[in-house]
Amino acid sequence: MTERLTATPEGIARAAELLCTGHLAAFGTETVYGLGADATNNRAVARVFDAKGRPHFNPLICHYPSADAAFIDVVASDTARALAAAFWPGPLTLVLPRRVTCKVALLAGAGLDTLAVRVPANTIALALLRACGRPIAAPSANRSGEVSPTTAAHVLEGLDGRIDAILDSGPCPVGVESTVLDLSGHRPFLLRPGGVTQEAIEAVIGPIQRGLPLAAAQATQSLRSPGMLLSHYAPKLPVRLNATSVSANEALLAFGPPPPGAASVFQLSETRDLVEAASRLFDGLRRLDAGASAIAVMPIPESGLGLAINDRLSRAAAPR
Ligand code: TXA
Ligand code: MG
């Protein structure tokens, strides 16, 4: 049975109690719902991989209530501190060297000598993290490879009965996962575009390196950030990108005025607003995922949050 918890002091206390006793509780963040586990508890972390069907070589992000708490577990450079000051709490994940004193289970970091840390911008999540008083590992609360959840109902579609509880804090406002920035090397390296744009990061720390185009990056980048597998975020139907026209048996994910003729239409943003589109992306992919032969997606500009949106869409469209 998966307990349904509401975003009340009692609900938060119950979720914290479950997490601190090795159970799995999903909770909302500003980006997507996370599947939480005590990051210092090996067995709890192992259960996360099991519930998601996630490959063990793919490390998890650890969540903290503050930058100070995060930097107890990792070594923070000046760059890391500047980014934390600018964007935390918020949708930015920093990959940094683990401290020798770090108590996070090695399994959570997939045995790497780095750890991905972040402080989410959601008051319920922050209250939960404070109540736990320990790092909480939380990948997106979906079955591995499937579309990330932005509502409690999405989480239950994939994980009902496989996890102990879900703390419902309503829909996630950002809608795409955090930006993952690797600060463990010589230069900052963008591993995953996400809720904080590359432009915003560069305004704080100057130019950053970005991955190669998706296909070319697959071989090398999958080693640096194993979660960046080519096929990911995938609905059941095939996905066709950059559609400027649509056939009668296709469902259309629209961005602005749609071409006529689709079997069904989900509008990401009538006014072509990328922030609104990001917040509706995963819900749209789920809603269109039946009763058609494919999902056609209108072109989305490659700037701002468009980078993260196109990253997720190209993985959704990648060969399975
Ligand atoms: O917005 C988010 O980041 C959400 C919410 C729940 O916080 N979490 C999330 O987790 O998207 P997940 O597990 O679905 O994606 C984590 C990504 C993966 O691509 C993983 O490979 C990468 O972060 N990652 C984690 N630890 C890493 C490390 N030490 N080095 C490089 N990449 C790492
Ligand atoms: Mg995920």
mmCIF file of C-alpha atoms and ligand atoms in Angstrom:
data_model
loop_
_atom_site.group_PDB
_atom_site.id
_atom_site.type_symbol
_atom_site.label_atom_id
_atom_site.label_comp_id
_atom_site.label_asym_id
_atom_site.label_seq_id
_atom_site.Cartn_x
_atom_site.Cartn_y
_atom_site.Cartn_z
ATOM 1 C CA MET A 1 0.000 0.000 0.000
ATOM 2 C CA THR A 2 1.215 3.475 -0.869
ATOM 3 C CA GLU A 3 0.130 5.972 1.799
ATOM 4 C CA ARG A 4 -1.312 9.215 0.409
ATOM 5 C CA LEU A 5 -0.047 12.103 2.533
ATOM 6 C CA THR A 6 -1.231 15.689 2.326
ATOM 7 C CA ALA A 7 1.023 18.743 2.598
ATOM 8 C CA THR A 8 0.147 19.389 6.254
ATOM 9 C CA PRO A 9 2.488 19.348 9.274
ATOM 10 C CA GLU A 10 1.189 15.837 10.038
ATOM 11 C CA GLY A 11 1.740 14.666 6.469
ATOM 12 C CA ILE A 12 5.266 16.067 6.410
ATOM 13 C CA ALA A 13 6.061 14.500 9.807
ATOM 14 C CA ARG A 14 4.780 11.111 8.627
ATOM 15 C CA ALA A 15 6.836 11.297 5.406
ATOM 16 C CA ALA A 16 9.932 12.197 7.456
ATOM 17 C CA GLU A 17 9.300 9.325 9.853
ATOM 18 C CA LEU A 18 9.007 6.894 6.951
ATOM 19 C CA LEU A 19 12.166 8.210 5.262
ATOM 20 C CA CYS A 20 14.173 8.059 8.492
ATOM 21 C CA THR A 21 13.172 4.425 8.992
ATOM 22 C CA GLY A 22 14.363 3.281 5.593
ATOM 23 C CA HIS A 23 11.108 3.582 3.668
ATOM 24 C CA LEU A 24 10.488 5.250 0.309
ATOM 25 C CA ALA A 25 8.400 8.406 0.071
ATOM 26 C CA ALA A 26 7.823 10.452 -3.074
ATOM 27 C CA PHE A 27 7.581 14.216 -2.671
ATOM 28 C CA GLY A 28 7.096 17.215 -4.915
ATOM 29 C CA THR A 29 9.864 19.638 -5.812
ATOM 30 C CA GLU A 30 9.682 22.699 -8.060
ATOM 31 C CA THR A 31 10.922 20.590 -10.996
ATOM 32 C CA VAL A 32 9.370 17.113 -10.859
ATOM 33 C CA TYR A 33 8.341 14.664 -8.120
ATOM 34 C CA GLY A 34 11.263 12.846 -6.539
ATOM 35 C CA LEU A 35 11.336 9.336 -5.093
ATOM 36 C CA GLY A 36 12.958 9.954 -1.723
ATOM 37 C CA ALA A 37 15.110 7.658 0.386
ATOM 38 C CA ASP A 38 17.562 8.182 3.248
ATOM 39 C CA ALA A 39 20.768 8.653 1.246
ATOM 40 C CA THR A 40 22.860 7.326 4.136
ATOM 41 C CA ASN A 41 20.918 4.050 4.268
ATOM 42 C CA ASN A 42 22.242 1.509 1.789
ATOM 43 C CA ARG A 43 19.154 -0.659 1.830
ATOM 44 C CA ALA A 44 16.783 2.271 1.366
ATOM 45 C CA VAL A 45 18.870 3.450 -1.591
ATOM 46 C CA ALA A 46 18.866 -0.056 -3.042
ATOM 47 C CA ARG A 47 15.062 -0.076 -2.799
ATOM 48 C CA VAL A 48 14.912 3.119 -4.901
ATOM 49 C CA PHE A 49 16.774 1.432 -7.748
ATOM 50 C CA ASP A 50 14.471 -1.565 -7.403
ATOM 51 C CA ALA A 51 11.200 0.416 -7.324
ATOM 52 C CA LYS A 52 12.216 2.401 -10.419
ATOM 53 C CA GLY A 53 13.872 -0.466 -12.276
ATOM 54 C CA ARG A 54 16.880 1.849 -12.538
ATOM 55 C CA PRO A 55 20.326 0.651 -13.651
ATOM 56 C CA HIS A 56 22.689 0.623 -10.659
ATOM 57 C CA PHE A 57 25.377 2.535 -12.552
ATOM 58 C CA ASN A 58 23.150 5.634 -12.663
ATOM 59 C CA PRO A 59 23.820 7.815 -9.583
ATOM 60 C CA LEU A 60 21.171 9.726 -7.618
ATOM 61 C CA ILE A 61 20.937 13.399 -6.646
ATOM 62 C CA CYS A 62 21.103 14.140 -2.891
ATOM 63 C CA HIS A 63 18.702 16.789 -1.608
ATOM 64 C CA TYR A 64 19.446 19.166 1.286
ATOM 65 C CA PRO A 65 17.536 21.944 3.064
ATOM 66 C CA SER A 66 20.403 24.455 2.622
ATOM 67 C CA ALA A 67 23.733 25.017 0.905
ATOM 68 C CA ASP A 68 25.475 24.748 4.287
ATOM 69 C CA ALA A 69 24.017 21.289 4.780
ATOM 70 C CA ALA A 70 25.012 20.220 1.256
ATOM 71 C CA PHE A 71 28.583 21.457 1.617
ATOM 72 C CA ILE A 72 29.108 19.207 4.636
ATOM 73 C CA ASP A 73 29.108 16.271 2.219
ATOM 74 C CA VAL A 74 30.944 17.749 -0.787
ATOM 75 C CA VAL A 75 33.889 20.077 -1.318
ATOM 76 C CA ALA A 76 32.538 23.415 -2.531
ATOM 77 C CA SER A 77 34.728 25.564 -4.779
ATOM 78 C CA ASP A 78 34.232 29.335 -5.064
ATOM 79 C CA THR A 79 32.288 28.664 -8.261
ATOM 80 C CA ALA A 80 29.996 26.265 -6.405
ATOM 81 C CA ARG A 81 29.406 28.819 -3.653
ATOM 82 C CA ALA A 82 28.607 31.557 -6.154
ATOM 83 C CA LEU A 83 26.113 29.336 -7.962
ATOM 84 C CA ALA A 84 24.532 28.192 -4.705
ATOM 85 C CA ALA A 85 24.117 31.820 -3.629
ATOM 86 C CA ALA A 86 22.537 32.711 -6.965
ATOM 87 C CA PHE A 87 20.266 29.722 -7.573
ATOM 88 C CA TRP A 88 19.559 27.760 -4.362
ATOM 89 C CA PRO A 89 16.920 26.936 -3.430
ATOM 90 C CA GLY A 90 16.239 26.214 -7.084
ATOM 91 C CA PRO A 91 16.477 23.844 -10.054
ATOM 92 C CA LEU A 92 20.268 23.513 -10.216
ATOM 93 C CA THR A 93 22.238 20.379 -9.297
ATOM 94 C CA LEU A 94 25.983 20.624 -8.698
ATOM 95 C CA VAL A 95 28.321 17.659 -9.121
ATOM 96 C CA LEU A 96 31.203 18.071 -6.678
ATOM 97 C CA PRO A 97 33.905 15.911 -5.072
ATOM 98 C CA ARG A 98 32.674 13.850 -2.110
ATOM 99 C CA ARG A 99 34.317 14.587 1.203
ATOM 100 C CA VAL A 100 35.988 11.629 2.897
ATOM 101 C CA THR A 101 33.600 12.176 5.799
ATOM 102 C CA CYS A 102 30.528 11.989 3.528
ATOM 103 C CA LYS A 103 28.041 9.456 4.919
ATOM 104 C CA VAL A 104 26.018 9.090 1.736
ATOM 105 C CA ALA A 105 25.819 5.437 0.709
ATOM 106 C CA LEU A 106 28.254 4.637 -2.089
ATOM 107 C CA LEU A 107 25.398 3.042 -3.987
ATOM 108 C CA ALA A 108 23.586 6.406 -4.122
ATOM 109 C CA GLY A 109 26.560 7.865 -5.980
ATOM 110 C CA ALA A 110 26.989 4.669 -8.009
ATOM 111 C CA GLY A 111 30.483 4.376 -6.565
ATOM 112 C CA LEU A 112 31.705 7.643 -8.122
ATOM 113 C CA ASP A 113 34.024 9.958 -6.168
ATOM 114 C CA THR A 114 31.664 12.834 -6.925
ATOM 115 C CA LEU A 115 28.192 13.546 -5.569
ATOM 116 C CA ALA A 116 25.305 15.449 -7.149
ATOM 117 C CA VAL A 117 23.700 17.829 -4.628
ATOM 118 C CA ARG A 118 20.823 20.253 -4.747
ATOM 119 C CA VAL A 119 18.504 22.407 -2.583
ATOM 120 C CA PRO A 120 14.975 22.314 -4.050
ATOM 121 C CA ALA A 121 12.723 25.388 -4.109
ATOM 122 C CA ASN A 122 9.547 23.942 -2.644
ATOM 123 C CA THR A 123 8.528 24.877 0.892
ATOM 124 C CA ILE A 124 7.002 21.447 1.598
ATOM 125 C CA ALA A 125 10.114 19.670 0.336
ATOM 126 C CA LEU A 126 12.355 21.963 2.394
ATOM 127 C CA ALA A 127 10.272 21.317 5.520
ATOM 128 C CA LEU A 128 10.543 17.591 4.850
ATOM 129 C CA LEU A 129 14.328 17.784 4.364
ATOM 130 C CA ARG A 130 14.729 19.769 7.585
ATOM 131 C CA ALA A 131 12.597 17.250 9.464
ATOM 132 C CA CYS A 132 14.743 14.380 8.141
ATOM 133 C CA GLY A 133 18.028 16.033 9.113
ATOM 134 C CA ARG A 134 19.974 13.915 6.646
ATOM 135 C CA PRO A 135 20.530 13.911 2.882
ATOM 136 C CA ILE A 136 17.614 12.502 0.913
ATOM 137 C CA ALA A 137 18.444 10.785 -2.368
ATOM 138 C CA ALA A 138 15.678 11.366 -4.884
ATOM 139 C CA PRO A 139 15.584 10.496 -8.554
ATOM 140 C CA SER A 140 12.495 11.469 -10.501
ATOM 141 C CA ALA A 141 9.583 9.350 -9.229
ATOM 142 C CA ASN A 142 8.894 7.418 -12.425
ATOM 143 C CA ARG A 143 9.791 3.971 -13.711
ATOM 144 C CA SER A 144 13.235 4.145 -15.288
ATOM 145 C CA GLY A 145 13.100 5.437 -18.875
ATOM 146 C CA GLU A 146 9.533 6.680 -18.645
ATOM 147 C CA VAL A 147 8.170 10.229 -18.550
ATOM 148 C CA SER A 148 8.954 12.169 -15.341
ATOM 149 C CA PRO A 149 6.007 12.966 -13.034
ATOM 150 C CA THR A 150 4.844 16.503 -12.375
ATOM 151 C CA THR A 151 1.766 15.592 -10.287
ATOM 152 C CA ALA A 152 1.059 13.078 -7.528
ATOM 153 C CA ALA A 153 -1.301 11.257 -9.906
ATOM 154 C CA HIS A 154 1.572 10.777 -12.388
ATOM 155 C CA VAL A 155 3.687 9.240 -9.619
ATOM 156 C CA LEU A 156 0.948 6.792 -8.685
ATOM 157 C CA GLU A 157 0.454 5.786 -12.345
ATOM 158 C CA GLY A 158 3.936 4.304 -12.319
ATOM 159 C CA LEU A 159 4.720 3.497 -8.697
ATOM 160 C CA ASP A 160 1.477 2.856 -6.770
ATOM 161 C CA GLY A 161 2.096 -0.139 -4.526
ATOM 162 C CA ARG A 162 5.865 -0.064 -5.184
ATOM 163 C CA ILE A 163 6.625 2.792 -2.757
ATOM 164 C CA ASP A 164 5.546 3.422 0.835
ATOM 165 C CA ALA A 165 4.095 6.920 0.576
ATOM 166 C CA ILE A 166 3.556 9.995 -1.513
ATOM 167 C CA LEU A 167 3.461 13.496 -0.106
ATOM 168 C CA ASP A 168 1.214 15.515 -2.422
ATOM 169 C CA SER A 169 2.284 19.146 -2.750
ATOM 170 C CA GLY A 170 0.370 19.852 -5.964
ATOM 171 C CA PRO A 171 1.694 20.228 -9.518
ATOM 172 C CA CYS A 172 5.381 21.083 -10.032
ATOM 173 C CA PRO A 173 5.713 24.644 -11.379
ATOM 174 C CA VAL A 174 8.961 24.284 -13.383
ATOM 175 C CA GLY A 175 8.087 20.950 -14.990
ATOM 176 C CA VAL A 176 11.518 19.863 -16.260
ATOM 177 C CA GLU A 177 14.291 18.471 -14.069
ATOM 178 C CA SER A 178 17.105 20.485 -12.575
ATOM 179 C CA THR A 179 20.090 21.575 -14.621
ATOM 180 C CA VAL A 180 23.042 19.279 -13.780
ATOM 181 C CA LEU A 181 26.392 21.073 -13.798
ATOM 182 C CA ASP A 182 29.622 19.164 -13.211
ATOM 183 C CA LEU A 183 32.080 21.270 -11.199
ATOM 184 C CA SER A 184 34.445 18.411 -10.379
ATOM 185 C CA GLY A 185 36.692 18.898 -13.412
ATOM 186 C CA HIS A 186 38.878 21.730 -14.665
ATOM 187 C CA ARG A 187 35.996 23.622 -16.190
ATOM 188 C CA PRO A 188 32.251 23.667 -15.451
ATOM 189 C CA PHE A 189 30.483 21.201 -17.705
ATOM 190 C CA LEU A 190 26.758 21.161 -18.424
ATOM 191 C CA LEU A 191 25.685 17.525 -18.085
ATOM 192 C CA ARG A 192 21.929 18.077 -18.352
ATOM 193 C CA PRO A 193 20.087 21.237 -19.439
ATOM 194 C CA GLY A 194 17.237 21.930 -17.031
ATOM 195 C CA GLY A 195 15.274 24.445 -15.012
ATOM 196 C CA VAL A 196 18.095 27.000 -14.686
ATOM 197 C CA THR A 197 19.111 28.140 -18.165
ATOM 198 C CA GLN A 198 22.674 28.072 -19.473
ATOM 199 C CA GLU A 199 22.388 31.827 -20.030
ATOM 200 C CA ALA A 200 21.529 32.403 -16.354
ATOM 201 C CA ILE A 201 24.464 30.268 -15.176
ATOM 202 C CA GLU A 202 26.893 32.011 -17.532
ATOM 203 C CA ALA A 203 25.741 35.384 -16.218
ATOM 204 C CA VAL A 204 27.145 34.309 -12.820
ATOM 205 C CA ILE A 205 30.283 32.289 -13.639
ATOM 206 C CA GLY A 206 31.078 33.027 -17.290
ATOM 207 C CA PRO A 207 31.176 30.573 -20.199
ATOM 208 C CA ILE A 208 30.547 26.909 -19.462
ATOM 209 C CA GLN A 209 31.200 23.873 -21.598
ATOM 210 C CA ARG A 210 28.232 22.079 -22.992
ATOM 211 C CA GLY A 211 27.895 18.493 -24.150
ATOM 212 C CA LEU A 212 28.245 17.458 -27.763
ATOM 213 C CA PRO A 213 25.079 17.010 -29.805
ATOM 214 C CA LEU A 214 23.045 14.210 -28.272
ATOM 215 C CA ALA A 215 23.962 11.333 -30.586
ATOM 216 C CA ALA A 216 27.679 12.119 -30.622
ATOM 217 C CA ALA A 217 27.723 12.618 -26.886
ATOM 218 C CA GLN A 218 26.091 9.313 -26.090
ATOM 219 C CA ALA A 219 29.255 7.222 -25.898
ATOM 220 C CA THR A 220 31.358 9.543 -23.772
ATOM 221 C CA GLN A 221 28.780 11.489 -21.841
ATOM 222 C CA SER A 222 26.904 8.432 -20.655
ATOM 223 C CA LEU A 223 30.046 7.602 -18.708
ATOM 224 C CA ARG A 224 30.212 11.028 -17.050
ATOM 225 C CA SER A 225 26.498 11.205 -16.281
ATOM 226 C CA PRO A 226 25.020 7.800 -16.768
ATOM 227 C CA GLY A 227 21.466 9.124 -16.506
ATOM 228 C CA MET A 228 21.872 10.807 -19.849
ATOM 229 C CA LEU A 229 21.049 7.656 -21.743
ATOM 230 C CA LEU A 230 19.826 8.253 -25.252
ATOM 231 C CA SER A 231 16.306 6.865 -24.889
ATOM 232 C CA HIS A 232 14.685 8.343 -21.806
ATOM 233 C CA TYR A 233 11.556 10.272 -20.883
ATOM 234 C CA ALA A 234 9.848 8.029 -23.405
ATOM 235 C CA PRO A 235 6.095 7.733 -23.851
ATOM 236 C CA LYS A 236 4.757 4.478 -25.295
ATOM 237 C CA LEU A 237 3.974 5.996 -28.703
ATOM 238 C CA PRO A 238 6.761 6.947 -31.124
ATOM 239 C CA VAL A 239 7.632 10.653 -31.106
ATOM 240 C CA ARG A 240 8.193 12.732 -34.271
ATOM 241 C CA LEU A 241 10.019 16.039 -33.780
ATOM 242 C CA ASN A 242 9.873 19.373 -35.648
ATOM 243 C CA ALA A 243 6.473 18.610 -37.137
ATOM 244 C CA THR A 244 5.140 21.451 -39.290
ATOM 245 C CA SER A 245 2.189 19.394 -40.528
ATOM 246 C CA VAL A 246 0.345 16.497 -38.959
ATOM 247 C CA SER A 247 -1.578 13.431 -40.172
ATOM 248 C CA ALA A 248 -5.031 12.368 -39.023
ATOM 249 C CA ASN A 249 -3.736 9.451 -36.968
ATOM 250 C CA GLU A 250 -1.142 11.520 -35.096
ATOM 251 C CA ALA A 251 -1.539 13.305 -31.771
ATOM 252 C CA LEU A 252 0.024 16.775 -31.739
ATOM 253 C CA LEU A 253 2.084 18.414 -29.024
ATOM 254 C CA ALA A 254 1.595 22.028 -30.058
ATOM 255 C CA PHE A 255 3.709 25.099 -29.343
ATOM 256 C CA GLY A 256 1.716 28.041 -30.638
ATOM 257 C CA PRO A 257 -0.991 27.911 -33.325
ATOM 258 C CA PRO A 258 -1.231 24.262 -34.471
ATOM 259 C CA PRO A 259 -1.420 23.002 -38.075
ATOM 260 C CA PRO A 260 -4.847 21.461 -38.753
ATOM 261 C CA GLY A 261 -5.795 17.785 -38.875
ATOM 262 C CA ALA A 262 -4.396 16.107 -35.753
ATOM 263 C CA ALA A 263 -6.285 13.301 -33.984
ATOM 264 C CA SER A 264 -5.808 15.211 -30.732
ATOM 265 C CA VAL A 265 -3.900 18.291 -29.618
ATOM 266 C CA PHE A 266 -2.165 19.245 -26.368
ATOM 267 C CA GLN A 267 -1.120 22.885 -26.321
ATOM 268 C CA LEU A 268 2.191 23.523 -24.518
ATOM 269 C CA SER A 269 1.815 27.275 -24.833
ATOM 270 C CA GLU A 270 -0.578 29.215 -27.027
ATOM 271 C CA THR A 271 1.698 32.287 -26.764
ATOM 272 C CA ARG A 272 4.927 30.290 -27.328
ATOM 273 C CA ASP A 273 6.117 30.953 -23.784
ATOM 274 C CA LEU A 274 8.958 28.517 -22.959
ATOM 275 C CA VAL A 275 8.425 28.664 -19.190
ATOM 276 C CA GLU A 276 4.785 27.675 -19.591
ATOM 277 C CA ALA A 277 5.745 25.009 -22.134
ATOM 278 C CA ALA A 278 8.319 23.422 -19.793
ATOM 279 C CA SER A 279 5.770 23.247 -16.991
ATOM 280 C CA ARG A 280 3.291 21.410 -19.263
ATOM 281 C CA LEU A 281 5.721 19.166 -21.206
ATOM 282 C CA PHE A 282 5.550 15.877 -19.277
ATOM 283 C CA ASP A 283 1.811 16.150 -18.657
ATOM 284 C CA GLY A 284 1.316 16.662 -22.394
ATOM 285 C CA LEU A 285 3.418 13.614 -23.309
ATOM 286 C CA ARG A 286 1.369 11.503 -20.892
ATOM 287 C CA ARG A 287 -2.002 12.784 -22.056
ATOM 288 C CA LEU A 288 -1.287 12.207 -25.753
ATOM 289 C CA ASP A 289 0.131 8.746 -25.159
ATOM 290 C CA ALA A 290 -2.846 6.677 -26.378
ATOM 291 C CA GLY A 291 -5.303 6.474 -29.256
ATOM 292 C CA ALA A 292 -2.929 7.603 -32.009
ATOM 293 C CA SER A 293 -0.105 6.120 -34.084
ATOM 294 C CA ALA A 294 2.489 8.674 -32.974
ATOM 295 C CA ILE A 295 3.037 11.955 -31.160
ATOM 296 C CA ALA A 296 4.079 14.777 -33.494
ATOM 297 C CA VAL A 297 5.827 17.710 -31.812
ATOM 298 C CA MET A 298 5.985 21.234 -33.225
ATOM 299 C CA PRO A 299 9.429 22.934 -33.399
ATOM 300 C CA ILE A 300 10.618 24.574 -30.174
ATOM 301 C CA PRO A 301 13.348 27.254 -30.170
ATOM 302 C CA GLU A 302 16.763 26.200 -28.862
ATOM 303 C CA SER A 303 17.178 29.017 -26.323
ATOM 304 C CA GLY A 304 16.432 29.505 -22.625
ATOM 305 C CA LEU A 305 14.309 26.649 -21.293
ATOM 306 C CA GLY A 306 13.961 25.451 -24.902
ATOM 307 C CA LEU A 307 17.318 23.701 -24.412
ATOM 308 C CA ALA A 308 15.931 21.514 -21.632
ATOM 309 C CA ILE A 309 12.646 20.940 -23.437
ATOM 310 C CA ASN A 310 14.378 19.876 -26.677
ATOM 311 C CA ASP A 311 16.798 17.674 -24.717
ATOM 312 C CA ARG A 312 13.897 15.734 -23.159
ATOM 313 C CA LEU A 313 12.001 15.586 -26.467
ATOM 314 C CA SER A 314 14.976 14.277 -28.439
ATOM 315 C CA ARG A 315 15.410 11.505 -25.867
ATOM 316 C CA ALA A 316 11.679 10.752 -26.035
ATOM 317 C CA ALA A 317 12.084 10.445 -29.828
ATOM 318 C CA ALA A 318 15.326 8.429 -29.776
ATOM 319 C CA PRO A 319 15.387 4.829 -31.043
ATOM 320 C CA ARG A 320 14.304 2.510 -28.221
HETATM 321 O O1 TXA B 1 14.957 18.018 -10.801
HETATM 322 C C1 TXA B 1 15.605 17.014 -10.488
HETATM 323 O O2 TXA B 1 16.842 16.964 -10.583
HETATM 324 C C2 TXA B 1 14.821 15.810 -9.964
HETATM 325 C C3 TXA B 1 14.214 16.198 -8.621
HETATM 326 C C4 TXA B 1 13.496 15.046 -7.975
HETATM 327 O O3 TXA B 1 15.198 16.721 -7.776
HETATM 328 N N1 TXA B 1 15.669 14.663 -9.868
HETATM 329 C C5 TXA B 1 16.148 14.005 -10.950
HETATM 330 O O4 TXA B 1 16.892 12.886 -10.649
HETATM 331 O O5 TXA B 1 15.916 14.349 -12.086
HETATM 332 P P1 TXA B 1 17.290 11.786 -11.717
HETATM 333 O O6 TXA B 1 17.882 10.689 -10.918
HETATM 334 O O7 TXA B 1 16.123 11.439 -12.560
HETATM 335 O O8 TXA B 1 18.417 12.440 -12.568
HETATM 336 C C6 TXA B 1 19.682 12.681 -11.979
HETATM 337 C C7 TXA B 1 20.722 12.959 -13.054
HETATM 338 C C8 TXA B 1 21.034 11.737 -13.838
HETATM 339 O O9 TXA B 1 21.210 12.120 -15.188
HETATM 340 C C9 TXA B 1 22.327 11.238 -13.222
HETATM 341 O O10 TXA B 1 23.113 10.465 -14.088
HETATM 342 C C10 TXA B 1 22.989 12.559 -12.871
HETATM 343 O O11 TXA B 1 21.929 13.384 -12.421
HETATM 344 N N2 TXA B 1 23.959 12.407 -11.782
HETATM 345 C C11 TXA B 1 23.715 12.099 -10.493
HETATM 346 N N3 TXA B 1 24.863 12.008 -9.797
HETATM 347 C C12 TXA B 1 25.861 12.282 -10.656
HETATM 348 C C13 TXA B 1 27.291 12.350 -10.543
HETATM 349 N N4 TXA B 1 27.925 12.111 -9.399
HETATM 350 N N5 TXA B 1 27.981 12.661 -11.651
HETATM 351 C C14 TXA B 1 27.354 12.914 -12.820
HETATM 352 N N6 TXA B 1 26.017 12.863 -12.998
HETATM 353 C C15 TXA B 1 25.285 12.548 -11.931
HETATM 354 MG MG MG B 2 14.801 10.845 -14.130
#
